[in-house]
PDB file of C-alpha atoms in Angstrom:
ATOM      1  CA  MET F1207     -11.506   4.178 -23.090  1.00 35.00           C
ATOM      2  CA  ALA F1208      -8.213   4.529 -24.960  1.00 37.00           C
ATOM      3  CA  VAL F1209      -6.573   5.918 -21.811  1.00 37.00           C
ATOM      4  CA  LEU F1210      -7.630   2.848 -19.806  1.00 37.00           C
ATOM      5  CA  MET F1211      -6.307   0.460 -22.440  1.00 34.00           C
ATOM      6  CA  MET F1212      -3.025   2.367 -22.577  1.00 36.00           C
ATOM      7  CA  MET F1213      -2.786   2.246 -18.773  1.00 40.00           C
ATOM      8  CA  GLN F1214      -3.274  -1.534 -18.665  1.00 40.00           C
ATOM      9  CA  ALA F1215      -0.581  -2.044 -21.296  1.00 35.00           C
ATOM     10  CA  SER F1216       1.821   0.196 -19.371  1.00 39.00           C
ATOM     11  CA  PHE F1217       1.302  -1.729 -16.127  1.00 40.00           C
ATOM     12  CA  ALA F1218       2.218  -5.026 -17.760  1.00 41.00           C
ATOM     13  CA  GLU F1219       5.501  -3.691 -19.145  1.00 38.00           C
ATOM     14  CA  ASP F1220       6.932  -2.419 -15.858  1.00 45.00           C
ATOM     15  CA  ALA F1221       8.102  -5.034 -13.402  1.00 53.00           C
ATOM     16  CA  SER F1222      10.771  -3.162 -11.458  1.00 68.00           C
ATOM     17  CA  ASP F1223       8.642  -1.721  -8.660  1.00 76.00           C
ATOM     18  CA  THR F1224      10.634  -1.433  -5.451  1.00 88.00           C
ATOM     19  CA  LEU F1225       9.686  -2.055  -1.827  1.00 91.00           C
ATOM     20  CA  HIS F1226      11.968  -1.512   1.168  1.00 92.00           C
ATOM     21  CA  ILE F1227      11.263  -2.100   4.843  1.00 92.00           C
ATOM     22  CA  GLN F1228      13.192  -0.069   7.421  1.00 92.00           C
ATOM     23  CA  ILE F1229      13.235  -1.398  10.965  1.00 91.00           C
ATOM     24  CA  LYS F1230      13.913   1.367  13.451  1.00 90.00           C
ATOM     25  CA  GLU F1231      13.962   1.358  17.244  1.00 89.00           C
ATOM     26  CA  LYS F1232      10.185   1.692  17.724  1.00 92.00           C
ATOM     27  CA  VAL F1233       8.528   1.781  14.290  1.00 93.00           C
ATOM     28  CA  ILE F1234       8.556  -0.249  11.074  1.00 92.00           C
ATOM     29  CA  TYR F1235       8.708   2.008   7.989  1.00 94.00           C
ATOM     30  CA  CYS F1236       7.844   1.238   4.386  1.00 93.00           C
ATOM     31  CA  SER F1237       9.267   2.838   1.251  1.00 94.00           C
ATOM     32  CA  ALA F1238       7.789   1.868  -2.109  1.00 93.00           C
ATOM     33  CA  GLU F1239       8.084   3.179  -5.636  1.00 92.00           C
ATOM     34  CA  LEU F1240       6.006   2.492  -8.727  1.00 88.00           C
ATOM     35  CA  SER F1241       7.837   2.133 -11.994  1.00 83.00           C
ATOM     36  CA  VAL F1242       4.857   2.779 -14.266  1.00 79.00           C
ATOM     37  CA  LYS F1243       5.501   5.058 -17.201  1.00 77.00           C
ATOM     38  CA  ASN F1244       5.107   8.772 -16.559  1.00 77.00           C
ATOM     39  CA  SER F1245       2.496   8.953 -19.327  1.00 81.00           C
ATOM     40  CA  VAL F1246       0.068   6.971 -17.149  1.00 84.00           C
ATOM     41  CA  PHE F1247      -0.053   9.989 -14.830  1.00 88.00           C
ATOM     42  CA  LYS F1248       1.057  12.813 -17.116  1.00 90.00           C
ATOM     43  CA  LEU F1249      -1.426  12.534 -19.999  1.00 90.00           C
ATOM     44  CA  PRO F1250      -4.610  12.675 -17.883  1.00 90.00           C
ATOM     45  CA  MET F1251      -3.241  15.450 -15.643  1.00 90.00           C
ATOM     46  CA  GLN F1252      -2.260  17.569 -18.659  1.00 91.00           C
ATOM     47  CA  ASP F1253      -5.862  17.214 -19.851  1.00 91.00           C
ATOM     48  CA  GLY F1254      -7.196  18.402 -16.474  1.00 92.00           C
ATOM     49  CA  ILE F1255      -8.250  14.978 -15.182  1.00 92.00           C
ATOM     50  CA  ALA F1256      -7.609  14.127 -11.538  1.00 93.00           C
ATOM     51  CA  VAL F1257      -5.452  11.072 -10.820  1.00 93.00           C
ATOM     52  CA  ALA F1258      -5.219   9.146  -7.546  1.00 93.00           C
ATOM     53  CA  THR F1259      -3.139   6.294  -6.199  1.00 92.00           C
ATOM     54  CA  GLU F1260      -4.422   4.026  -3.463  1.00 92.00           C
ATOM     55  CA  TRP F1261      -1.668   2.234  -1.530  1.00 93.00           C
ATOM     56  CA  HIS F1262      -2.689  -0.861   0.480  1.00 93.00           C
ATOM     57  CA  VAL F1263       0.088  -1.890   2.864  1.00 94.00           C
ATOM     58  CA  LYS F1264      -0.292  -5.204   4.718  1.00 94.00           C
ATOM     59  CA  ILE F1265       2.033  -6.773   7.264  1.00 93.00           C
ATOM     60  CA  GLY F1266       1.561 -10.435   8.082  1.00 92.00           C
ATOM     61  CA  LYS F1267       3.253 -13.248   9.929  1.00 91.00           C
ATOM     62  CA  VAL F1268       4.379 -15.899   7.435  1.00 90.00           C
ATOM     63  CA  ARG F1269       2.978 -19.372   8.084  1.00 84.00           C
ATOM     64  CA  GLN F1270       4.144 -22.372   6.123  1.00 84.00           C
ATOM     65  CA  TYR F1271       1.015 -24.555   6.012  1.00 84.00           C
ATOM     66  CA  TRP F1272      -1.740 -22.021   6.617  1.00 84.00           C
ATOM     67  CA  LEU F1273      -2.793 -18.530   5.578  1.00 82.00           C
ATOM     68  CA  ASN F1274      -0.529 -15.757   6.814  1.00 78.00           C
ATOM     69  CA  GLU F1275      -1.637 -14.119  10.049  1.00 84.00           C
ATOM     70  CA  SER F1276      -2.533 -10.467   9.467  1.00 86.00           C
ATOM     71  CA  ILE F1277      -0.751  -8.084  11.826  1.00 90.00           C
ATOM     72  CA  GLY F1278      -1.689  -4.725  10.310  1.00 90.00           C
ATOM     73  CA  ASN F1279      -3.292  -3.087   7.261  1.00 93.00           C
ATOM     74  CA  ILE F1280      -3.011   0.536   6.192  1.00 93.00           C
ATOM     75  CA  THR F1281      -4.538   2.300   3.197  1.00 93.00           C
ATOM     76  CA  VAL F1282      -3.001   5.538   1.944  1.00 93.00           C
ATOM     77  CA  MET F1283      -4.843   7.534  -0.717  1.00 94.00           C
ATOM     78  CA  ARG F1284      -3.082  10.293  -2.642  1.00 94.00           C
ATOM     79  CA  ARG F1285      -4.812  12.456  -5.237  1.00 95.00           C
ATOM     80  CA  VAL F1286      -3.614  15.116  -7.673  1.00 95.00           C
ATOM     81  CA  GLU F1287      -6.119  17.699  -8.887  1.00 95.00           C
ATOM     82  CA  PRO F1288      -4.856  19.681 -11.895  1.00 95.00           C
ATOM     83  CA  ASP F1289      -5.624  23.379 -12.359  1.00 94.00           C
ATOM     84  CA  LEU F1290      -5.145  24.149 -16.046  1.00 92.00           C
ATOM     85  CA  LEU F1291      -5.713  27.874 -15.568  1.00 93.00           C
ATOM     86  CA  THR F1292      -2.673  28.348 -13.317  1.00 93.00           C
ATOM     87  CA  HIS F1293      -0.701  25.327 -14.602  1.00 93.00           C
ATOM     88  CA  SER F1294      -0.491  23.974 -11.067  1.00 95.00           C
ATOM     89  CA  TRP F1295      -1.353  20.725  -9.363  1.00 95.00           C
ATOM     90  CA  LEU F1296      -2.957  20.331  -5.943  1.00 96.00           C
ATOM     91  CA  LEU F1297      -1.437  17.369  -4.094  1.00 96.00           C
ATOM     92  CA  VAL F1298      -3.908  15.933  -1.581  1.00 96.00           C
ATOM     93  CA  ASP F1299      -3.112  13.243   0.959  1.00 94.00           C
ATOM     94  CA  VAL F1300      -6.670  12.028   1.509  1.00 91.00           C
ATOM     95  CA  SER F1301      -5.699  10.028   4.612  1.00 85.00           C
ATOM     96  CA  SER F1302      -4.426  13.063   6.531  1.00 89.00           C
ATOM     97  CA  GLY F1303      -6.231  15.868   4.690  1.00 90.00           C
ATOM     98  CA  ILE F1304      -2.972  17.724   4.079  1.00 93.00           C
ATOM     99  CA  SER F1305      -2.683  19.425   0.696  1.00 94.00           C
ATOM    100  CA  GLN F1306       0.022  21.345  -1.137  1.00 96.00           C
ATOM    101  CA  ARG F1307       0.094  23.165  -4.478  1.00 96.00           C
ATOM    102  CA  VAL F1308       3.036  22.576  -6.830  1.00 96.00           C
ATOM    103  CA  TYR F1309       3.868  24.069 -10.214  1.00 96.00           C
ATOM    104  CA  SER F1310       5.766  21.119 -11.661  1.00 94.00           C
ATOM    105  CA  ILE F1311       3.988  18.094 -13.094  1.00 93.00           C
ATOM    106  CA  ASP F1312       7.059  16.004 -12.254  1.00 93.00           C
ATOM    107  CA  ASP F1313       6.568  16.790  -8.546  1.00 94.00           C
ATOM    108  CA  ALA F1314       2.952  15.646  -8.883  1.00 94.00           C
ATOM    109  CA  ILE F1315       4.050  12.377 -10.514  1.00 94.00           C
ATOM    110  CA  VAL F1316       6.557  11.707  -7.715  1.00 94.00           C
ATOM    111  CA  PHE F1317       3.823  12.391  -5.135  1.00 95.00           C
ATOM    112  CA  LEU F1318       1.612   9.745  -6.760  1.00 93.00           C
ATOM    113  CA  SER F1319       4.258   7.129  -7.488  1.00 92.00           C
ATOM    114  CA  VAL F1320       6.477   7.169  -4.371  1.00 93.00           C
ATOM    115  CA  LEU F1321       5.642   6.288  -0.780  1.00 92.00           C
ATOM    116  CA  LYS F1322       8.736   7.290   1.194  1.00 93.00           C
ATOM    117  CA  HIS F1323       9.571   6.396   4.807  1.00 93.00           C
ATOM    118  CA  PHE F1324       5.915   5.809   5.716  1.00 93.00           C
ATOM    119  CA  PRO F1325       5.303   4.542   9.286  1.00 93.00           C
ATOM    120  CA  VAL F1326       3.429   1.245   9.072  1.00 92.00           C
ATOM    121  CA  LEU F1327       3.562  -0.608  12.366  1.00 91.00           C
ATOM    122  CA  ASP F1328       4.740  -0.365  15.956  1.00 92.00           C
ATOM    123  CA  ARG F1329       7.755  -2.622  16.384  1.00 91.00           C
ATOM    124  CA  SER F1330       6.464  -3.934  19.726  1.00 90.00           C
ATOM    125  CA  LEU F1331       3.761  -5.887  17.841  1.00 91.00           C
ATOM    126  CA  LEU F1332       6.395  -8.116  16.195  1.00 88.00           C
ATOM    127  CA  LEU F1333       8.574 -10.886  17.637  1.00 89.00           C
ATOM    128  CA  THR F1334      12.272 -11.367  16.941  1.00 90.00           C
ATOM    129  CA  ASN F1335      13.445 -14.156  14.603  1.00 90.00           C
ATOM    130  CA  VAL F1336       9.938 -14.698  13.201  1.00 90.00           C
ATOM    131  CA  PRO F1337       9.403 -14.321   9.433  1.00 93.00           C
ATOM    132  CA  TYR F1338       7.060 -11.528   8.351  1.00 93.00           C
ATOM    133  CA  ARG F1339       5.865 -10.394   4.937  1.00 93.00           C
ATOM    134  CA  ALA F1340       5.089  -6.846   3.851  1.00 93.00           C
ATOM    135  CA  ALA F1341       2.795  -6.645   0.833  1.00 94.00           C
ATOM    136  CA  VAL F1342       1.899  -3.460  -1.017  1.00 94.00           C
ATOM    137  CA  ASN F1343      -0.833  -3.260  -3.662  1.00 92.00           C
ATOM    138  CA  VAL F1344      -1.303  -0.028  -5.568  1.00 92.00           C
ATOM    139  CA  ASN F1345      -4.452   0.968  -7.451  1.00 89.00           C
ATOM    140  CA  ILE F1346      -4.477   3.890  -9.876  1.00 89.00           C
ATOM    141  CA  HIS F1347      -7.696   5.837 -10.396  1.00 87.00           C
ATOM    142  CA  VAL F1348      -8.016   8.200 -13.352  1.00 87.00           C
ATOM    143  CA  GLY F1349     -10.927  10.601 -13.040  1.00 82.00           C
ATOM    144  CA  ALA F1350     -13.635  10.247 -10.420  1.00 74.00           C
ATOM    145  CA  ILE F1351     -13.357   7.300  -8.041  1.00 70.00           C
ATOM    146  CA  ASN F1352     -16.394   5.052  -8.336  1.00 64.00           C
ATOM    147  CA  PRO F1353     -17.842   4.565  -4.825  1.00 65.00           C
ATOM    148  CA  ALA F1354     -20.319   1.894  -5.993  1.00 64.00           C
ATOM    149  CA  TRP F1355     -20.217  -1.498  -4.307  1.00 62.00           C
ATOM    150  CA  TRP F1356     -19.382  -3.318  -7.537  1.00 62.00           C
ATOM    151  CA  ALA F1357     -16.271  -1.201  -8.164  1.00 62.00           C
ATOM    152  CA  SER F1358     -14.305  -3.364  -5.713  1.00 62.00           C
ATOM    153  CA  LEU F1359     -15.029  -6.448  -7.833  1.00 66.00           C
ATOM    154  CA  TRP F1360     -12.764  -5.138 -10.622  1.00 67.00           C
ATOM    155  CA  PRO F1361      -9.863  -3.364  -8.933  1.00 63.00           C
ATOM    156  CA  THR F1362      -7.367  -1.527 -11.098  1.00 64.00           C
ATOM    157  CA  THR F1363      -4.212  -2.860  -9.472  1.00 65.00           C
ATOM    158  CA  ALA F1364      -1.169  -1.259 -11.049  1.00 75.00           C
ATOM    159  CA  ALA F1365       1.452  -2.992  -8.948  1.00 83.00           C
ATOM    160  CA  SER F1366       1.895  -5.642  -6.306  1.00 88.00           C
ATOM    161  CA  MET F1367       5.074  -5.759  -4.283  1.00 90.00           C
ATOM    162  CA  ARG F1368       6.145  -7.885  -1.365  1.00 92.00           C
ATOM    163  CA  LYS F1369       9.149  -8.213   0.868  1.00 92.00           C
ATOM    164  CA  ASP F1370       9.981 -10.759   3.555  1.00 92.00           C
ATOM    165  CA  PHE F1371      11.790  -9.613   6.695  1.00 89.00           C
ATOM    166  CA  THR F1372      12.590 -10.621  10.263  1.00 90.00           C
ATOM    167  CA  LEU F1373      13.406  -8.553  13.305  1.00 86.00           C
ATOM    168  CA  PRO F1374      17.041  -8.868  14.400  1.00 81.00           C
TER     169      PRO F1374
END
């Protein structure tokens, strides 16, 4: 319970999360970084508790007098499973199933808190000179993820970022 209260206090203090949109020839990429304190991730992992971040990336067409039109939604789930016996951390990208073992807790924290050059959308789905908005919401899960239906009623959103862009 104390860990959860500490986590909520840490989220409120950090407001410098960053979101960048890269527009390439065929694909729109997203780079995002959480600025939560390292202790939010470090303390549970040092105690052998798994930590996961759930990244919800949404791209929408901005409308002035109506709800934004949704173009695409992607959810990326990353989990770190500590192994106290070997002092290593298993990095698992749940979306792709790819895993990697690292021996530095700082590498594990970067894996959880940074989404770098992630392909989000095919550029052909967007029109030029039309305003779009990229929104990223990040949830942090400490321990087991509750799959119950009521868990979605109280999400643990750590950060919300958004960025407006247009195609040149």
